[in-house]
PDB file of C-alpha atoms in Angstrom:
ATOM      1  CA  MET A  16     -13.318 201.430  -9.847  1.00 67.00           C
ATOM      2  CA  ASP A  17     -11.878 204.713 -10.577  1.00 84.00           C
ATOM      3  CA  GLN A  18     -14.075 207.671 -11.955  1.00 86.00           C
ATOM      4  CA  GLU A  19     -13.222 207.293 -15.623  1.00 85.00           C
ATOM      5  CA  ALA A  20     -13.963 203.549 -15.554  1.00 88.00           C
ATOM      6  CA  TYR A  21     -17.111 204.292 -13.641  1.00 88.00           C
ATOM      7  CA  LEU A  22     -18.105 207.003 -16.265  1.00 87.00           C
ATOM      8  CA  LEU A  23     -17.437 204.577 -19.138  1.00 86.00           C
ATOM      9  CA  THR A  24     -19.404 201.865 -17.720  1.00 90.00           C
ATOM     10  CA  GLY A  25     -22.341 204.115 -17.334  1.00 89.00           C
ATOM     11  CA  PHE A  26     -22.057 205.469 -20.667  1.00 87.00           C
ATOM     12  CA  ARG A  27     -21.871 202.078 -22.348  1.00 88.00           C
ATOM     13  CA  ALA A  28     -24.844 200.984 -20.350  1.00 90.00           C
ATOM     14  CA  GLY A  29     -26.882 203.918 -21.500  1.00 89.00           C
ATOM     15  CA  GLU A  30     -27.236 205.824 -18.184  1.00 89.00           C
ATOM     16  CA  GLU A  31     -28.590 209.224 -18.602  1.00 90.00           C
ATOM     17  CA  TRP A  32     -26.227 210.789 -15.933  1.00 93.00           C
ATOM     18  CA  ALA A  33     -23.172 209.338 -17.914  1.00 90.00           C
ATOM     19  CA  MET A  34     -24.399 210.995 -21.148  1.00 90.00           C
ATOM     20  CA  LYS A  35     -24.869 214.402 -19.316  1.00 91.00           C
ATOM     21  CA  GLN A  36     -21.308 214.155 -17.910  1.00 90.00           C
ATOM     22  CA  VAL A  37     -19.969 213.417 -21.553  1.00 89.00           C
ATOM     23  CA  PHE A  38     -22.089 216.232 -22.776  1.00 90.00           C
ATOM     24  CA  ASP A  39     -20.893 218.663 -20.192  1.00 89.00           C
ATOM     25  CA  ARG A  40     -17.293 217.662 -20.705  1.00 87.00           C
ATOM     26  CA  PHE A  41     -17.196 217.796 -24.503  1.00 87.00           C
ATOM     27  CA  PHE A  42     -19.953 220.158 -25.784  1.00 90.00           C
ATOM     28  CA  ARG A  43     -18.201 223.446 -25.298  1.00 89.00           C
ATOM     29  CA  PRO A  44     -14.663 222.303 -26.518  1.00 88.00           C
ATOM     30  CA  LEU A  45     -16.349 220.633 -29.543  1.00 88.00           C
ATOM     31  CA  SER A  46     -18.376 223.776 -30.265  1.00 88.00           C
ATOM     32  CA  TYR A  47     -15.228 225.866 -29.944  1.00 88.00           C
ATOM     33  CA  PHE A  48     -13.174 223.533 -32.085  1.00 87.00           C
ATOM     34  CA  ALA A  49     -15.860 223.668 -34.904  1.00 89.00           C
ATOM     35  CA  HIS A  50     -16.370 227.319 -34.826  1.00 88.00           C
ATOM     36  CA  ASN A  51     -12.624 227.746 -35.254  1.00 86.00           C
ATOM     37  CA  LEU A  52     -12.793 225.613 -38.242  1.00 85.00           C
ATOM     38  CA  ILE A  53     -15.902 226.868 -39.993  1.00 88.00           C
ATOM     39  CA  GLY A  54     -16.513 230.461 -38.442  1.00 87.00           C
ATOM     40  CA  ASN A  55     -20.251 229.786 -37.669  1.00 87.00           C
ATOM     41  CA  ARG A  56     -21.304 229.565 -34.155  1.00 88.00           C
ATOM     42  CA  GLU A  57     -24.812 228.209 -34.638  1.00 90.00           C
ATOM     43  CA  GLU A  58     -23.585 225.621 -37.225  1.00 90.00           C
ATOM     44  CA  ALA A  59     -20.674 224.700 -34.923  1.00 89.00           C
ATOM     45  CA  SER A  60     -23.098 223.971 -31.946  1.00 90.00           C
ATOM     46  CA  ASP A  61     -25.281 221.905 -34.421  1.00 91.00           C
ATOM     47  CA  ILE A  62     -22.265 219.885 -35.568  1.00 91.00           C
ATOM     48  CA  ALA A  63     -21.168 219.352 -31.850  1.00 92.00           C
ATOM     49  CA  ILE A  64     -24.659 218.183 -30.810  1.00 92.00           C
ATOM     50  CA  HIS A  65     -24.936 215.857 -33.937  1.00 91.00           C
ATOM     51  CA  LEU A  66     -21.621 214.202 -33.016  1.00 90.00           C
ATOM     52  CA  LEU A  67     -22.559 213.823 -29.290  1.00 91.00           C
ATOM     53  CA  GLN A  68     -25.953 212.061 -30.627  1.00 92.00           C
ATOM     54  CA  LYS A  69     -23.790 209.721 -33.017  1.00 91.00           C
ATOM     55  CA  CYS A  70     -21.357 209.010 -30.069  1.00 90.00           C
ATOM     56  CA  TRP A  71     -24.387 208.042 -27.916  1.00 90.00           C
ATOM     57  CA  GLU A  72     -25.679 205.740 -30.571  1.00 90.00           C
ATOM     58  CA  LYS A  73     -22.306 203.968 -30.821  1.00 89.00           C
ATOM     59  CA  ARG A  74     -21.655 203.958 -27.090  1.00 88.00           C
ATOM     60  CA  THR A  75     -21.280 200.312 -27.034  1.00 89.00           C
ATOM     61  CA  GLU A  76     -18.451 200.187 -29.432  1.00 89.00           C
ATOM     62  CA  ILE A  77     -16.366 202.627 -27.350  1.00 86.00           C
ATOM     63  CA  ASP A  78     -13.797 201.120 -25.007  1.00 87.00           C
ATOM     64  CA  SER A  79     -12.346 203.946 -23.180  1.00 85.00           C
ATOM     65  CA  THR A  80     -13.080 207.744 -22.201  1.00 82.00           C
ATOM     66  CA  GLU A  81     -10.142 208.779 -24.579  1.00 85.00           C
ATOM     67  CA  ALA A  82     -11.871 207.128 -27.255  1.00 86.00           C
ATOM     68  CA  ILE A  83     -14.981 209.045 -26.743  1.00 88.00           C
ATOM     69  CA  GLY A  84     -12.939 212.328 -26.964  1.00 85.00           C
ATOM     70  CA  ALA A  85     -11.070 210.897 -30.163  1.00 86.00           C
ATOM     71  CA  TYR A  86     -14.356 209.934 -31.835  1.00 87.00           C
ATOM     72  CA  LEU A  87     -15.876 213.258 -31.145  1.00 88.00           C
ATOM     73  CA  PHE A  88     -13.087 215.448 -32.189  1.00 87.00           C
ATOM     74  CA  THR A  89     -12.463 213.438 -35.386  1.00 88.00           C
ATOM     75  CA  GLY A  90     -16.141 213.386 -36.131  1.00 88.00           C
ATOM     76  CA  VAL A  91     -16.296 217.237 -35.675  1.00 88.00           C
ATOM     77  CA  ARG A  92     -13.387 217.912 -37.828  1.00 88.00           C
ATOM     78  CA  ASN A  93     -14.808 215.620 -40.559  1.00 89.00           C
ATOM     79  CA  ARG A  94     -18.265 217.308 -40.399  1.00 90.00           C
ATOM     80  CA  CYS A  95     -16.474 220.745 -40.535  1.00 87.00           C
ATOM     81  CA  ILE A  96     -14.639 219.679 -43.678  1.00 87.00           C
ATOM     82  CA  ASP A  97     -17.845 218.606 -45.303  1.00 86.00           C
ATOM     83  CA  TYR A  98     -19.530 221.864 -44.274  1.00 87.00           C
ATOM     84  CA  VAL A  99     -16.877 223.989 -45.836  1.00 84.00           C
ATOM     85  CA  ARG A 100     -17.048 221.974 -48.985  1.00 84.00           C
ATOM     86  CA  GLN A 101     -20.889 222.450 -49.177  1.00 83.00           C
ATOM     87  CA  GLN A 102     -20.418 226.027 -48.559  1.00 80.00           C
ATOM     88  CA  LYS A 103     -17.894 226.401 -51.303  1.00 78.00           C
ATOM     89  CA  VAL A 104     -20.178 224.413 -53.809  1.00 75.00           C
ATOM     90  CA  ARG A 105     -23.157 226.648 -52.853  1.00 71.00           C
ATOM     91  CA  ALA A 106     -21.077 229.908 -53.421  1.00 70.00           C
ATOM     92  CA  GLY A 107     -19.851 228.540 -56.744  1.00 68.00           C
ATOM     93  CA  TYR A 108     -23.558 227.751 -57.735  1.00 61.00           C
ATOM     94  CA  ARG A 109     -24.447 231.382 -56.598  1.00 60.00           C
ATOM     95  CA  GLU A 110     -21.612 232.833 -58.566  1.00 61.00           C
ATOM     96  CA  GLU A 111     -22.239 230.933 -61.612  1.00 57.00           C
ATOM     97  CA  LEU A 112     -25.967 231.792 -61.573  1.00 54.00           C
ATOM     98  CA  LEU A 113     -25.009 235.568 -61.465  1.00 55.00           C
ATOM     99  CA  LEU A 114     -22.515 235.308 -64.032  1.00 57.00           C
ATOM    100  CA  THR A 115     -24.988 233.377 -66.461  1.00 55.00           C
ATOM    101  CA  GLN A 116     -27.805 235.841 -66.017  1.00 52.00           C
ATOM    102  CA  PRO A 117     -28.960 237.453 -69.082  1.00 51.00           C
ATOM    103  CA  THR A 118     -28.500 241.115 -69.564  1.00 49.00           C
ATOM    104  CA  GLN A 119     -31.718 241.477 -71.234  1.00 49.00           C
ATOM    105  CA  PRO A 120     -34.947 243.021 -69.693  1.00 47.00           C
ATOM    106  CA  VAL A 121     -36.805 240.721 -67.497  1.00 43.00           C
ATOM    107  CA  SER A 122     -40.127 239.162 -68.846  1.00 44.00           C
ATOM    108  CA  GLU A 123     -43.500 239.462 -67.365  1.00 44.00           C
ATOM    109  CA  PRO A 124     -43.615 235.788 -66.527  1.00 45.00           C
ATOM    110  CA  GLU A 125     -40.343 236.024 -64.551  1.00 42.00           C
ATOM    111  CA  VAL A 126     -41.629 238.949 -62.756  1.00 41.00           C
ATOM    112  CA  THR A 127     -44.776 237.147 -61.915  1.00 48.00           C
ATOM    113  CA  ASP A 128     -42.580 234.014 -60.711  1.00 52.00           C
ATOM    114  CA  ALA A 129     -40.441 236.317 -58.571  1.00 57.00           C
ATOM    115  CA  PHE A 130     -43.424 237.983 -57.036  1.00 60.00           C
ATOM    116  CA  LEU A 131     -45.081 234.631 -56.325  1.00 65.00           C
ATOM    117  CA  PHE A 132     -41.803 233.387 -54.721  1.00 66.00           C
ATOM    118  CA  LYS A 133     -41.775 236.428 -52.649  1.00 70.00           C
ATOM    119  CA  ILE A 134     -45.359 236.050 -51.335  1.00 71.00           C
ATOM    120  CA  VAL A 135     -44.734 232.342 -50.569  1.00 73.00           C
ATOM    121  CA  ALA A 136     -41.374 233.007 -48.829  1.00 74.00           C
ATOM    122  CA  GLU A 137     -43.046 235.658 -46.731  1.00 76.00           C
ATOM    123  CA  ALA A 138     -46.039 233.429 -45.901  1.00 77.00           C
ATOM    124  CA  ILE A 139     -43.565 230.593 -44.850  1.00 79.00           C
ATOM    125  CA  GLU A 140     -41.518 232.997 -42.668  1.00 81.00           C
ATOM    126  CA  ALA A 141     -44.790 233.807 -40.858  1.00 80.00           C
ATOM    127  CA  LEU A 142     -45.633 230.370 -39.790  1.00 81.00           C
ATOM    128  CA  PRO A 143     -45.304 229.440 -36.174  1.00 82.00           C
ATOM    129  CA  GLY A 144     -42.639 227.192 -34.468  1.00 83.00           C
ATOM    130  CA  ASN A 145     -40.532 224.991 -36.737  1.00 82.00           C
ATOM    131  CA  GLY A 146     -42.791 225.470 -39.727  1.00 83.00           C
ATOM    132  CA  PRO A 147     -40.482 227.760 -41.626  1.00 84.00           C
ATOM    133  CA  ALA A 148     -37.360 225.712 -40.968  1.00 86.00           C
ATOM    134  CA  ILE A 149     -38.857 222.438 -41.877  1.00 85.00           C
ATOM    135  CA  LEU A 150     -40.403 223.915 -45.121  1.00 79.00           C
ATOM    136  CA  LYS A 151     -37.022 225.549 -46.130  1.00 79.00           C
ATOM    137  CA  MET A 152     -35.250 222.304 -45.387  1.00 82.00           C
ATOM    138  CA  SER A 153     -37.749 220.483 -47.579  1.00 78.00           C
ATOM    139  CA  LEU A 154     -37.917 222.762 -50.373  1.00 70.00           C
ATOM    140  CA  LEU A 155     -34.694 224.804 -50.539  1.00 67.00           C
ATOM    141  CA  GLU A 156     -32.248 222.121 -49.264  1.00 72.00           C
ATOM    142  CA  GLY A 157     -34.126 219.012 -50.670  1.00 74.00           C
ATOM    143  CA  MET A 158     -33.990 217.141 -47.276  1.00 81.00           C
ATOM    144  CA  ASP A 159     -36.189 214.199 -46.725  1.00 84.00           C
ATOM    145  CA  ILE A 160     -38.084 213.695 -43.454  1.00 86.00           C
ATOM    146  CA  ALA A 161     -35.378 211.624 -42.133  1.00 88.00           C
ATOM    147  CA  GLU A 162     -32.649 214.228 -42.480  1.00 89.00           C
ATOM    148  CA  ILE A 163     -34.985 217.064 -41.249  1.00 87.00           C
ATOM    149  CA  ALA A 164     -35.631 214.966 -38.016  1.00 88.00           C
ATOM    150  CA  GLU A 165     -31.905 214.488 -37.677  1.00 89.00           C
ATOM    151  CA  LYS A 166     -31.138 218.084 -38.187  1.00 88.00           C
ATOM    152  CA  LEU A 167     -33.843 219.213 -35.784  1.00 87.00           C
ATOM    153  CA  ALA A 168     -33.205 216.300 -33.282  1.00 89.00           C
ATOM    154  CA  ILE A 169     -36.845 215.049 -33.297  1.00 89.00           C
ATOM    155  CA  THR A 170     -38.334 211.659 -34.416  1.00 88.00           C
ATOM    156  CA  PRO A 171     -39.299 211.356 -38.155  1.00 86.00           C
ATOM    157  CA  ASN A 172     -42.872 211.027 -37.037  1.00 88.00           C
ATOM    158  CA  HIS A 173     -42.740 214.320 -35.335  1.00 87.00           C
ATOM    159  CA  ALA A 174     -41.054 215.932 -38.461  1.00 85.00           C
ATOM    160  CA  ARG A 175     -43.772 214.527 -40.638  1.00 86.00           C
ATOM    161  CA  VAL A 176     -46.409 215.913 -38.353  1.00 86.00           C
ATOM    162  CA  GLN A 177     -44.797 219.207 -38.089  1.00 87.00           C
ATOM    163  CA  LYS A 178     -44.290 219.497 -41.895  1.00 84.00           C
ATOM    164  CA  SER A 179     -48.097 218.680 -42.429  1.00 83.00           C
ATOM    165  CA  ARG A 180     -49.106 221.231 -39.845  1.00 85.00           C
ATOM    166  CA  ALA A 181     -46.904 223.811 -41.594  1.00 83.00           C
ATOM    167  CA  LEU A 182     -48.446 223.123 -44.890  1.00 79.00           C
ATOM    168  CA  ALA A 183     -51.873 223.298 -43.468  1.00 81.00           C
ATOM    169  CA  ALA A 184     -51.042 226.713 -41.636  1.00 82.00           C
ATOM    170  CA  LEU A 185     -49.630 227.966 -44.885  1.00 77.00           C
ATOM    171  CA  ARG A 186     -52.924 227.607 -46.858  1.00 77.00           C
ATOM    172  CA  PRO A 187     -54.930 230.367 -45.297  1.00 79.00           C
ATOM    173  CA  VAL A 188     -51.982 232.699 -45.133  1.00 75.00           C
ATOM    174  CA  LEU A 189     -51.695 232.283 -48.975  1.00 73.00           C
ATOM    175  CA  LEU A 190     -55.444 232.790 -49.517  1.00 74.00           C
ATOM    176  CA  GLN A 191     -55.340 235.840 -47.487  1.00 75.00           C
ATOM    177  CA  LYS A 192     -52.603 237.275 -49.726  1.00 70.00           C
ATOM    178  CA  GLY A 193     -54.791 236.614 -52.723  1.00 68.00           C
ATOM    179  CA  LEU A 194     -53.309 233.360 -54.103  1.00 66.00           C
ATOM    180  CA  ASP A 195     -55.595 230.529 -55.115  1.00 59.00           C
ATOM    181  CA  THR A 196     -55.598 227.008 -53.999  1.00 57.00           C
ATOM    182  CA  GLY A 197     -53.718 225.919 -57.174  1.00 60.00           C
ATOM    183  CA  VAL A 198     -50.613 227.588 -55.656  1.00 59.00           C
ATOM    184  CA  TYR A 199     -51.068 225.912 -52.444  1.00 57.00           C
ATOM    185  CA  LEU A 200     -51.460 222.481 -54.185  1.00 57.00           C
ATOM    186  CA  LEU A 201     -48.521 223.020 -56.094  1.00 59.00           C
ATOM    187  CA  LEU A 202     -46.532 223.866 -53.082  1.00 61.00           C
ATOM    188  CA  CYS A 203     -47.853 220.644 -51.401  1.00 57.00           C
ATOM    189  CA  LYS A 204     -46.410 218.507 -54.389  1.00 54.00           C
ATOM    190  CA  LEU A 205     -43.100 220.410 -54.078  1.00 56.00           C
ATOM    191  CA  PHE A 206     -42.853 219.679 -50.405  1.00 54.00           C
TER     192      PHE A 206
END
């Protein structure tokens, strides 16, 4: 059996050494390819890792090492196209929001809301571990637990536990900054 056939057999059988070889062979080229398409190195690495995970999940459907590469590079290209579209939509929303802002003076409730948002955002940033990332994905990006787990490459149960811990850690920080439990309870409902 030649080396490529041996690798494919191990990969399809779920052998860890085979996944490591596939990872070592494709991660850098996929990241480089994605970076050239989207211009964001971190996101490019995330896309490459995500596609490698998807390929691993579909390993029994793959019939050659060339098919692995084709699957990965096609998937990365498609994910990058989606990423660019999402960035354009977000940029459009931001631009539209800036253009539709009233030129009237800001009211006191708006100042209070902005102040509260600033305090909450600072409190979230001060959380340990994945807490800030999880709460941002949940609140700002509207992701559910499954999406957060996939993005962080952890189990949904682990994501749920980390989210609960982040919210629990947030309460004393908010209280220390002078916010009452009502704000905390509102945040819990939002997350």
